[in-house]
mmCIF file of C-alpha atoms in Angstrom:
data_model
loop_
_atom_site.group_PDB
_atom_site.id
_atom_site.type_symbol
_atom_site.label_atom_id
_atom_site.label_comp_id
_atom_site.label_asym_id
_atom_site.label_seq_id
_atom_site.Cartn_x
_atom_site.Cartn_y
_atom_site.Cartn_z
ATOM 1 C CA MET A 1 -50.028 50.259 26.307
ATOM 2 C CA LYS A 2 -48.340 51.880 29.412
ATOM 3 C CA ARG A 3 -50.498 54.787 30.365
ATOM 4 C CA ASN A 4 -48.891 57.945 31.664
ATOM 5 C CA ILE A 5 -51.113 60.710 33.463
ATOM 6 C CA LEU A 6 -50.015 64.045 31.916
ATOM 7 C CA LEU A 7 -50.938 66.956 34.218
ATOM 8 C CA ASN A 8 -48.936 69.319 31.917
ATOM 9 C CA PRO A 9 -50.998 71.665 29.527
ATOM 10 C CA GLY A 10 -50.438 69.886 26.579
ATOM 11 C CA PRO A 11 -49.539 67.611 24.744
ATOM 12 C CA ALA A 12 -52.104 65.745 26.789
ATOM 13 C CA THR A 13 -52.970 62.197 27.786
ATOM 14 C CA THR A 14 -54.680 60.455 24.733
ATOM 15 C CA THR A 15 -56.833 57.400 24.333
ATOM 16 C CA ASP A 16 -55.242 54.135 22.757
ATOM 17 C CA SER A 17 -57.629 54.714 19.862
ATOM 18 C CA VAL A 18 -56.111 58.001 18.908
ATOM 19 C CA LYS A 19 -52.554 56.294 19.324
ATOM 20 C CA GLU A 20 -53.595 53.413 17.193
ATOM 21 C CA ALA A 21 -54.840 56.001 14.446
ATOM 22 C CA LEU A 22 -51.159 56.791 13.815
ATOM 23 C CA LEU A 23 -50.680 53.300 12.491
ATOM 24 C CA VAL A 24 -51.939 53.448 9.064
ATOM 25 C CA SER A 25 -50.655 52.204 5.710
ATOM 26 C CA ASP A 26 -48.120 54.540 4.051
ATOM 27 C CA ILE A 27 -49.772 56.857 1.863
ATOM 28 C CA CYS A 28 -48.939 59.835 -0.557
ATOM 29 C CA PRO A 29 -50.514 62.921 0.900
ATOM 30 C CA ARG A 30 -51.332 63.983 -2.749
ATOM 31 C CA GLU A 31 -53.713 61.061 -3.255
ATOM 32 C CA GLN A 32 -57.404 62.114 -3.323
ATOM 33 C CA GLU A 33 -58.046 59.643 -0.276
ATOM 34 C CA PHE A 34 -56.008 61.772 2.017
ATOM 35 C CA GLY A 35 -57.183 65.161 0.509
ATOM 36 C CA GLU A 36 -60.711 63.806 1.371
ATOM 37 C CA LEU A 37 -59.736 63.171 5.068
ATOM 38 C CA THR A 38 -58.066 66.603 5.202
ATOM 39 C CA GLN A 39 -61.282 68.247 4.250
ATOM 40 C CA ASP A 40 -63.207 66.273 6.619
ATOM 41 C CA VAL A 41 -60.883 67.299 9.600
ATOM 42 C CA LEU A 42 -61.005 70.965 8.611
ATOM 43 C CA ASN A 43 -64.958 70.652 8.579
ATOM 44 C CA LYS A 44 -64.964 68.940 11.936
ATOM 45 C CA VAL A 45 -62.399 71.583 13.375
ATOM 46 C CA VAL A 46 -64.977 74.403 12.638
ATOM 47 C CA GLN A 47 -68.062 72.057 13.879
ATOM 48 C CA VAL A 48 -66.541 71.959 17.245
ATOM 49 C CA VAL A 49 -67.260 75.605 17.841
ATOM 50 C CA ASN A 50 -70.372 75.832 15.685
ATOM 51 C CA GLY A 51 -68.771 78.036 13.064
ATOM 52 C CA GLU A 52 -69.876 76.175 9.848
ATOM 53 C CA LEU A 53 -71.953 79.080 8.469
ATOM 54 C CA THR A 54 -69.461 81.742 9.038
ATOM 55 C CA HIS A 55 -65.846 80.205 9.360
ATOM 56 C CA THR A 56 -63.311 78.207 7.815
ATOM 57 C CA ALA A 57 -60.246 76.277 9.084
ATOM 58 C CA VAL A 58 -56.739 76.661 7.689
ATOM 59 C CA ILE A 59 -54.307 73.915 8.964
ATOM 60 C CA PHE A 60 -50.641 74.079 9.323
ATOM 61 C CA THR A 61 -47.770 71.541 10.111
ATOM 62 C CA GLY A 62 -46.414 72.875 13.254
ATOM 63 C CA SER A 63 -46.836 73.653 16.917
ATOM 64 C CA GLY A 64 -49.546 76.129 18.204
ATOM 65 C CA THR A 65 -47.157 78.871 17.874
ATOM 66 C CA ALA A 66 -47.114 78.213 14.061
ATOM 67 C CA GLY A 67 -50.725 79.052 14.169
ATOM 68 C CA VAL A 68 -50.558 82.030 16.189
ATOM 69 C CA GLU A 69 -47.757 83.327 13.765
ATOM 70 C CA ALA A 70 -49.576 82.634 10.817
ATOM 71 C CA ALA A 71 -52.526 84.547 11.898
ATOM 72 C CA LEU A 72 -50.578 87.489 13.372
ATOM 73 C CA SER A 73 -48.433 87.868 10.193
ATOM 74 C CA SER A 74 -51.195 87.487 7.735
ATOM 75 C CA VAL A 75 -54.183 89.644 8.888
ATOM 76 C CA VAL A 76 -52.861 92.992 9.737
ATOM 77 C CA PRO A 77 -52.370 95.257 6.670
ATOM 78 C CA PRO A 78 -49.594 97.584 6.414
ATOM 79 C CA GLU A 79 -51.578 100.460 7.368
ATOM 80 C CA GLY A 80 -53.165 98.636 10.384
ATOM 81 C CA LYS A 81 -52.067 98.445 14.058
ATOM 82 C CA ILE A 82 -52.566 95.675 16.766
ATOM 83 C CA LEU A 83 -53.347 95.710 20.422
ATOM 84 C CA ILE A 84 -51.741 92.883 22.304
ATOM 85 C CA LEU A 85 -52.891 91.934 25.909
ATOM 86 C CA ASP A 86 -50.085 90.563 27.701
ATOM 87 C CA ASN A 87 -50.878 89.113 31.069
ATOM 88 C CA GLY A 88 -48.958 85.771 30.425
ATOM 89 C CA ALA A 89 -46.242 84.107 28.600
ATOM 90 C CA TYR A 90 -48.345 83.679 25.485
ATOM 91 C CA GLY A 91 -49.557 87.220 25.236
ATOM 92 C CA LYS A 92 -45.566 88.122 25.481
ATOM 93 C CA ARG A 93 -45.028 85.544 22.633
ATOM 94 C CA ALA A 94 -47.699 87.361 20.540
ATOM 95 C CA GLU A 95 -45.674 90.545 20.907
ATOM 96 C CA THR A 96 -42.464 88.937 19.902
ATOM 97 C CA ILE A 97 -44.016 87.627 16.857
ATOM 98 C CA ILE A 98 -45.498 90.961 16.023
ATOM 99 C CA GLN A 99 -41.972 92.582 16.690
ATOM 100 C CA ALA A 100 -40.188 90.167 14.196
ATOM 101 C CA TYR A 101 -42.466 91.168 11.312
ATOM 102 C CA GLY A 102 -42.169 94.938 12.077
ATOM 103 C CA ILE A 103 -46.018 95.289 12.531
ATOM 104 C CA PRO A 104 -47.260 98.473 14.288
ATOM 105 C CA TYR A 105 -48.515 97.394 17.690
ATOM 106 C CA ARG A 106 -49.410 98.627 21.155
ATOM 107 C CA THR A 107 -49.045 96.413 24.097
ATOM 108 C CA HIS A 108 -51.333 96.500 27.395
ATOM 109 C CA ARG A 109 -49.007 94.961 29.736
ATOM 110 C CA LEU A 110 -50.093 93.459 33.013
ATOM 111 C CA VAL A 111 -48.209 91.617 35.793
ATOM 112 C CA TRP A 112 -48.671 87.823 34.947
ATOM 113 C CA GLY A 113 -51.450 86.819 37.065
ATOM 114 C CA ASP A 114 -53.216 90.297 36.972
ATOM 115 C CA TYR A 115 -56.781 90.235 35.572
ATOM 116 C CA PRO A 116 -57.626 92.542 32.724
ATOM 117 C CA ASP A 117 -59.822 95.260 33.400
ATOM 118 C CA VAL A 118 -62.356 95.719 30.618
ATOM 119 C CA ASP A 119 -62.880 99.462 31.136
ATOM 120 C CA THR A 120 -58.913 100.045 30.699
ATOM 121 C CA VAL A 121 -58.995 98.009 27.276
ATOM 122 C CA GLU A 122 -61.900 100.216 26.112
ATOM 123 C CA ALA A 123 -60.294 103.476 27.076
ATOM 124 C CA ILE A 124 -57.227 102.188 25.039
ATOM 125 C CA PHE A 125 -59.444 101.718 22.068
ATOM 126 C CA LYS A 126 -61.135 105.158 22.497
ATOM 127 C CA GLU A 127 -57.803 106.707 22.712
ATOM 128 C CA ASP A 128 -56.070 105.019 19.992
ATOM 129 C CA SER A 129 -57.897 105.292 16.714
ATOM 130 C CA GLU A 130 -55.127 103.609 14.735
ATOM 131 C CA LEU A 131 -55.952 100.205 16.189
ATOM 132 C CA THR A 132 -57.554 97.767 13.625
ATOM 133 C CA HIS A 133 -56.889 94.460 15.485
ATOM 134 C CA PHE A 134 -56.672 92.945 19.072
ATOM 135 C CA VAL A 135 -54.998 89.784 19.937
ATOM 136 C CA PHE A 136 -55.449 88.047 23.536
ATOM 137 C CA VAL A 137 -55.267 84.526 25.112
ATOM 138 C CA HIS A 138 -58.500 83.085 26.126
ATOM 139 C CA HIS A 139 -57.035 80.592 28.619
ATOM 140 C CA GLU A 140 -53.566 81.804 29.745
ATOM 141 C CA THR A 141 -51.882 78.673 31.073
ATOM 142 C CA THR A 142 -49.036 80.821 32.703
ATOM 143 C CA THR A 143 -51.417 81.149 35.381
ATOM 144 C CA GLY A 144 -54.629 79.049 34.635
ATOM 145 C CA MET A 145 -56.500 82.460 34.172
ATOM 146 C CA LEU A 146 -59.627 82.591 31.807
ATOM 147 C CA ASN A 147 -59.583 86.170 30.431
ATOM 148 C CA PRO A 148 -62.894 87.935 29.810
ATOM 149 C CA LEU A 149 -63.643 86.538 26.362
ATOM 150 C CA PRO A 150 -67.343 87.901 26.020
ATOM 151 C CA GLU A 151 -66.479 91.138 27.208
ATOM 152 C CA LEU A 152 -63.365 91.698 25.126
ATOM 153 C CA LEU A 153 -65.096 90.506 22.103
ATOM 154 C CA GLU A 154 -68.136 92.840 22.649
ATOM 155 C CA LEU A 155 -65.496 95.860 22.811
ATOM 156 C CA CYS A 156 -63.901 94.541 19.453
ATOM 157 C CA ARG A 157 -67.560 94.863 17.819
ATOM 158 C CA LYS A 158 -68.313 98.117 19.394
ATOM 159 C CA TYR A 159 -65.156 99.668 17.912
ATOM 160 C CA GLU A 160 -64.989 97.608 14.755
ATOM 161 C CA ILE A 161 -61.781 95.899 15.691
ATOM 162 C CA ASP A 162 -60.760 92.512 14.401
ATOM 163 C CA SER A 163 -60.274 89.864 16.976
ATOM 164 C CA ILE A 164 -57.624 87.402 17.196
ATOM 165 C CA VAL A 165 -58.031 84.970 20.126
ATOM 166 C CA ASP A 166 -55.289 82.358 21.132
ATOM 167 C CA ALA A 167 -57.728 79.530 22.093
ATOM 168 C CA MET A 168 -54.793 76.982 22.431
ATOM 169 C CA SER A 169 -55.801 75.576 25.697
ATOM 170 C CA SER A 170 -59.450 76.166 25.718
ATOM 171 C CA TYR A 171 -60.870 75.102 22.318
ATOM 172 C CA ALA A 172 -62.803 71.679 22.904
ATOM 173 C CA GLY A 173 -62.291 72.008 26.612
ATOM 174 C CA LEU A 174 -64.778 74.777 27.255
ATOM 175 C CA PRO A 175 -67.714 75.960 25.194
ATOM 176 C CA ILE A 176 -66.962 78.329 22.518
ATOM 177 C CA ASP A 177 -69.944 79.021 20.151
ATOM 178 C CA MET A 178 -69.150 81.086 17.089
ATOM 179 C CA ARG A 179 -72.754 81.866 16.791
ATOM 180 C CA GLU A 180 -72.688 83.789 20.085
ATOM 181 C CA LEU A 181 -69.144 84.725 20.361
ATOM 182 C CA PRO A 182 -68.239 85.978 16.886
ATOM 183 C CA ILE A 183 -64.483 85.670 17.038
ATOM 184 C CA ASP A 184 -62.871 86.735 13.707
ATOM 185 C CA TYR A 185 -59.594 84.597 13.935
ATOM 186 C CA LEU A 186 -59.499 81.684 16.549
ATOM 187 C CA ILE A 187 -56.336 79.857 16.976
ATOM 188 C CA SER A 188 -55.856 76.184 18.352
ATOM 189 C CA SER A 189 -53.794 72.889 18.000
ATOM 190 C CA SER A 190 -54.155 69.162 17.736
ATOM 191 C CA ASN A 191 -52.559 68.251 21.089
ATOM 192 C CA LYS A 192 -54.431 70.065 23.736
ATOM 193 C CA CYS A 193 -58.184 69.803 24.977
ATOM 194 C CA ILE A 194 -59.171 68.256 21.584
ATOM 195 C CA GLN A 195 -56.919 65.310 22.629
ATOM 196 C CA GLY A 196 -54.822 64.448 19.456
ATOM 197 C CA MET A 197 -51.189 64.378 18.975
ATOM 198 C CA ALA A 198 -48.893 67.277 18.676
ATOM 199 C CA GLY A 199 -47.865 68.411 15.107
ATOM 200 C CA THR A 200 -50.809 70.514 13.535
ATOM 201 C CA SER A 201 -52.265 73.942 14.408
ATOM 202 C CA PHE A 202 -55.298 75.672 12.792
ATOM 203 C CA VAL A 203 -56.801 79.006 12.548
ATOM 204 C CA ILE A 204 -60.510 79.034 12.363
ATOM 205 C CA ALA A 205 -61.140 82.305 10.313
ATOM 206 C CA ASN A 206 -64.289 84.312 9.617
ATOM 207 C CA LYS A 207 -64.658 83.702 5.961
ATOM 208 C CA GLU A 208 -65.342 87.333 4.980
ATOM 209 C CA LYS A 209 -62.370 88.805 7.020
ATOM 210 C CA LEU A 210 -60.023 86.107 5.655
ATOM 211 C CA ALA A 211 -60.986 86.821 2.029
ATOM 212 C CA LYS A 212 -59.915 90.476 2.647
ATOM 213 C CA THR A 213 -56.376 89.412 3.596
ATOM 214 C CA ALA A 214 -55.842 88.246 -0.006
ATOM 215 C CA GLU A 215 -55.048 91.915 -0.665
ATOM 216 C CA ILE A 216 -52.293 91.996 2.039
ATOM 217 C CA ARG A 217 -48.803 91.279 0.492
ATOM 218 C CA PRO A 218 -47.532 88.068 2.183
ATOM 219 C CA ARG A 219 -44.958 88.743 4.783
ATOM 220 C CA ASN A 220 -43.910 84.921 4.481
ATOM 221 C CA LEU A 221 -44.610 81.893 2.659
ATOM 222 C CA TYR A 222 -45.072 78.767 4.673
ATOM 223 C CA LEU A 223 -47.251 80.412 7.193
ATOM 224 C CA ASN A 224 -49.308 82.654 5.006
ATOM 225 C CA LEU A 225 -53.009 82.364 5.953
ATOM 226 C CA TRP A 226 -54.485 83.185 2.500
ATOM 227 C CA GLY A 227 -52.098 81.404 0.603
ATOM 228 C CA ASN A 228 -52.651 78.036 2.524
ATOM 229 C CA HIS A 229 -56.363 78.517 2.390
ATOM 230 C CA SER A 230 -56.608 79.268 -1.330
ATOM 231 C CA TYR A 231 -54.430 76.250 -2.133
ATOM 232 C CA ILE A 232 -56.278 73.691 -0.395
ATOM 233 C CA GLU A 233 -59.603 75.218 -1.525
ATOM 234 C CA LYS A 234 -58.451 74.762 -5.218
ATOM 235 C CA THR A 235 -56.604 71.352 -4.857
ATOM 236 C CA GLY A 236 -58.105 69.762 -1.703
ATOM 237 C CA GLN A 237 -54.530 69.301 -0.373
ATOM 238 C CA PHE A 238 -52.104 70.824 2.033
ATOM 239 C CA GLN A 239 -49.854 73.448 0.243
ATOM 240 C CA PHE A 240 -46.890 71.811 1.978
ATOM 241 C CA THR A 241 -45.933 68.279 3.010
ATOM 242 C CA PRO A 242 -48.410 67.397 5.980
ATOM 243 C CA PRO A 243 -47.765 65.145 9.054
ATOM 244 C CA VAL A 244 -49.831 62.539 7.415
ATOM 245 C CA GLN A 245 -50.277 60.267 10.704
ATOM 246 C CA ILE A 246 -50.979 63.179 12.868
ATOM 247 C CA VAL A 247 -53.873 64.242 10.631
ATOM 248 C CA TYR A 248 -55.312 60.667 10.887
ATOM 249 C CA ALA A 249 -54.871 60.785 14.680
ATOM 250 C CA LEU A 250 -56.569 64.412 14.812
ATOM 251 C CA ASN A 251 -59.392 62.788 12.847
ATOM 252 C CA GLN A 252 -59.930 59.926 15.305
ATOM 253 C CA ALA A 253 -59.670 62.432 18.368
ATOM 254 C CA LEU A 254 -62.302 64.722 16.737
ATOM 255 C CA ASP A 255 -64.690 61.768 16.221
ATOM 256 C CA GLU A 256 -64.175 60.974 19.886
ATOM 257 C CA PHE A 257 -65.000 64.584 20.962
ATOM 258 C CA PHE A 258 -68.242 64.581 19.031
ATOM 259 C CA VAL A 259 -69.238 61.243 20.796
ATOM 260 C CA GLU A 260 -68.296 62.565 24.266
ATOM 261 C CA THR A 261 -70.012 66.002 23.285
ATOM 262 C CA GLN A 262 -68.633 69.576 24.415
ATOM 263 C CA VAL A 263 -70.921 69.360 27.513
ATOM 264 C CA GLY A 264 -69.586 65.817 28.575
ATOM 265 C CA ARG A 265 -65.964 66.925 27.891
ATOM 266 C CA THR A 266 -66.283 70.162 29.866
ATOM 267 C CA ALA A 267 -68.123 68.227 32.660
ATOM 268 C CA ARG A 268 -65.323 65.657 33.054
ATOM 269 C CA TYR A 269 -62.571 68.424 33.022
ATOM 270 C CA VAL A 270 -64.412 70.474 35.583
ATOM 271 C CA LYS A 271 -65.019 67.409 38.021
ATOM 272 C CA SER A 272 -61.166 66.622 37.785
ATOM 273 C CA TYR A 273 -60.658 70.184 38.641
ATOM 274 C CA GLU A 274 -62.876 70.104 41.770
ATOM 275 C CA THR A 275 -61.268 66.818 42.769
ATOM 276 C CA LEU A 276 -57.986 68.429 42.498
ATOM 277 C CA LEU A 277 -58.895 71.647 44.644
ATOM 278 C CA ASP A 278 -60.179 69.051 47.387
ATOM 279 C CA GLY A 279 -56.758 67.668 47.420
ATOM 280 C CA LEU A 280 -54.940 70.846 47.370
ATOM 281 C CA GLU A 281 -56.907 72.223 50.366
ATOM 282 C CA ILE A 282 -56.173 69.183 52.453
ATOM 283 C CA ALA A 283 -52.371 69.798 51.616
ATOM 284 C CA GLY A 284 -52.842 73.463 52.844
ATOM 285 C CA LEU A 285 -51.510 74.610 49.534
ATOM 286 C CA GLU A 286 -52.539 78.185 48.290
ATOM 287 C CA LEU A 287 -53.759 79.094 44.848
ATOM 288 C CA LEU A 288 -52.190 81.898 42.744
ATOM 289 C CA LEU A 289 -55.630 83.066 41.465
ATOM 290 C CA PRO A 290 -58.991 83.792 43.096
ATOM 291 C CA LYS A 291 -61.262 80.889 41.890
ATOM 292 C CA SER A 292 -63.635 83.281 39.880
ATOM 293 C CA GLN A 293 -60.856 83.653 37.584
ATOM 294 C CA HIS A 294 -59.932 79.969 37.235
ATOM 295 C CA SER A 295 -60.163 78.323 33.756
ATOM 296 C CA LYS A 296 -60.932 74.949 35.441
ATOM 297 C CA LEU A 297 -58.510 73.614 32.986
ATOM 298 C CA LEU A 298 -55.030 74.394 34.687
ATOM 299 C CA THR A 299 -54.557 75.493 38.266
ATOM 300 C CA ALA A 300 -51.268 77.338 39.238
ATOM 301 C CA ILE A 301 -50.185 76.511 42.872
ATOM 302 C CA VAL A 302 -48.032 78.695 44.994
ATOM 303 C CA GLU A 303 -44.901 76.934 45.942
ATOM 304 C CA PRO A 304 -44.796 76.057 49.632
ATOM 305 C CA ASP A 305 -42.277 77.805 51.715
ATOM 306 C CA SER A 306 -40.640 74.926 53.410
ATOM 307 C CA PRO A 307 -37.136 73.623 53.505
ATOM 308 C CA GLY A 308 -38.401 70.322 52.511
ATOM 309 C CA TYR A 309 -39.569 71.494 49.078
ATOM 310 C CA ASP A 310 -38.003 71.146 45.930
ATOM 311 C CA PHE A 311 -40.101 71.280 42.511
ATOM 312 C CA MET A 312 -37.727 69.112 40.720
ATOM 313 C CA GLU A 313 -37.534 66.450 43.280
ATOM 314 C CA MET A 314 -41.036 66.434 43.713
ATOM 315 C CA HIS A 315 -41.431 66.343 39.689
ATOM 316 C CA ASP A 316 -39.149 63.014 39.717
ATOM 317 C CA TYR A 317 -41.231 61.524 42.498
ATOM 318 C CA PHE A 318 -44.388 61.923 40.447
ATOM 319 C CA TYR A 319 -42.655 60.933 37.282
ATOM 320 C CA GLN A 320 -41.496 57.467 38.953
ATOM 321 C CA ASN A 321 -45.238 56.961 39.556
ATOM 322 C CA ASP A 322 -46.200 57.500 35.955
ATOM 323 C CA ILE A 323 -47.613 61.173 36.498
ATOM 324 C CA THR A 324 -46.100 64.267 34.857
ATOM 325 C CA ILE A 325 -46.525 67.673 36.801
ATOM 326 C CA TYR A 326 -45.385 71.050 35.337
ATOM 327 C CA PRO A 327 -43.121 74.104 36.803
ATOM 328 C CA GLY A 328 -44.373 77.588 37.070
ATOM 329 C CA LYS A 329 -43.506 80.019 34.289
ATOM 330 C CA GLY A 330 -42.860 83.526 35.589
ATOM 331 C CA ALA A 331 -46.097 84.419 37.351
ATOM 332 C CA LYS A 332 -46.240 86.995 40.005
ATOM 333 C CA GLN A 333 -45.580 84.292 42.523
ATOM 334 C CA ASP A 334 -43.452 81.280 42.308
ATOM 335 C CA THR A 335 -45.660 78.392 41.170
ATOM 336 C CA PHE A 336 -46.013 74.974 40.081
ATOM 337 C CA ARG A 337 -48.990 73.979 37.761
ATOM 338 C CA ILE A 338 -51.387 71.197 37.448
ATOM 339 C CA ALA A 339 -53.584 70.764 34.420
ATOM 340 C CA ASN A 340 -56.555 68.411 34.009
ATOM 341 C CA ILE A 341 -56.917 68.322 30.346
ATOM 342 C CA GLY A 342 -56.696 65.224 28.089
ATOM 343 C CA GLU A 343 -58.109 61.786 28.466
ATOM 344 C CA ILE A 344 -58.022 61.699 32.353
ATOM 345 C CA ASP A 345 -60.756 62.144 34.941
ATOM 346 C CA TYR A 346 -61.267 62.702 38.616
ATOM 347 C CA ARG A 347 -59.931 59.073 39.576
ATOM 348 C CA ASP A 348 -56.577 60.219 38.181
ATOM 349 C CA MET A 349 -56.620 63.397 40.249
ATOM 350 C CA LEU A 350 -57.574 61.077 43.368
ATOM 351 C CA VAL A 351 -54.206 59.262 42.660
ATOM 352 C CA PHE A 352 -52.164 62.540 42.240
ATOM 353 C CA ASN A 353 -54.020 63.855 45.496
ATOM 354 C CA LYS A 354 -52.948 60.639 47.485
ATOM 355 C CA LEU A 355 -49.308 60.922 46.160
ATOM 356 C CA LEU A 356 -49.098 64.592 46.916
ATOM 357 C CA LEU A 357 -50.005 63.958 50.589
ATOM 358 C CA GLN A 358 -47.715 61.204 51.033
ATOM 359 C CA TYR A 359 -44.828 63.024 49.515
ATOM 360 C CA PHE A 360 -45.691 66.110 51.675
ATOM 361 C CA GLU A 361 -45.945 64.014 54.781
ATOM 362 C CA ASP A 362 -42.537 62.141 54.024
ATOM 363 C CA LYS A 363 -40.756 65.515 53.309
ATOM 364 C CA LYS A 364 -42.571 67.160 56.359
ATOM 365 C CA ILE A 365 -43.724 69.868 54.260
ATOM 366 C CA MET A 366 -47.057 70.065 55.797
#
């Protein structure tokens, strides 16, 4: 099978065995066999973050945004109010979802690429006693920034604010231990660092907090968190038709994660990141963020100021060589982005570095 090196922030390059897991015999998703598979997948999803004692997973058919919308629309009561951290496109998307449902909110808005100041967030918590929930992105792929998860969670604990963390592009890529970082609702999907196929998202919810949402009148049907959770608890099945083959592939991806281990996966990703940075330095390229703020899963690179540079032309050059690179997304400087997640390693980044230097020399960009 032809292998493409995807350096976009998901869907990511997958193993052949994950692809092969899609090729299963046709099965009705209401059969007990598929129900047992679903339960296994949900248990494994929680085990990735060591949340077995305190958390449960609710799974949805849909992209990561479905999981975000499910959480945001389901957990804030009518008398509640949510604080949104917007320092990238996905914080902004959370705000758009909240606005669509008419949920009371406040936005702490930063320039995309600015690091959140924890003291400023605390001042907002002190000032606004109506706040009950706080949503922020862990790894903001607009810029490759890793927001300060432990510090923000500590504020939530201190002020008794429920935390909603969009961990779409950090779950399974970076260590997250629910025993040490008690996130109330963590959201991710099947096609990022867990290295499955696109098509499902999930919310890993604190069991006690989730149970309290049963008292909130549903704002929707398909994405209601408690409705989906209670249905699968009673029947062992998805409430609505699942993407059967995608669930089989996710199960395979989870098994492969546990074989590699979190330590092993993070180390592989970090080595790829370090290899990438070596190549960028040789090419004379500038990074958008200081290294201390890097997720080490995606890097935003300031576009070179050269008449020979054109992103789409460069994209096509790489695509012809079986590598996908990614454009910028509205950060404070014009960038292109290189992710190093998925079933790739430092050798793939060496290939990228070599092609980048060759392209820059040919176009006289260096």
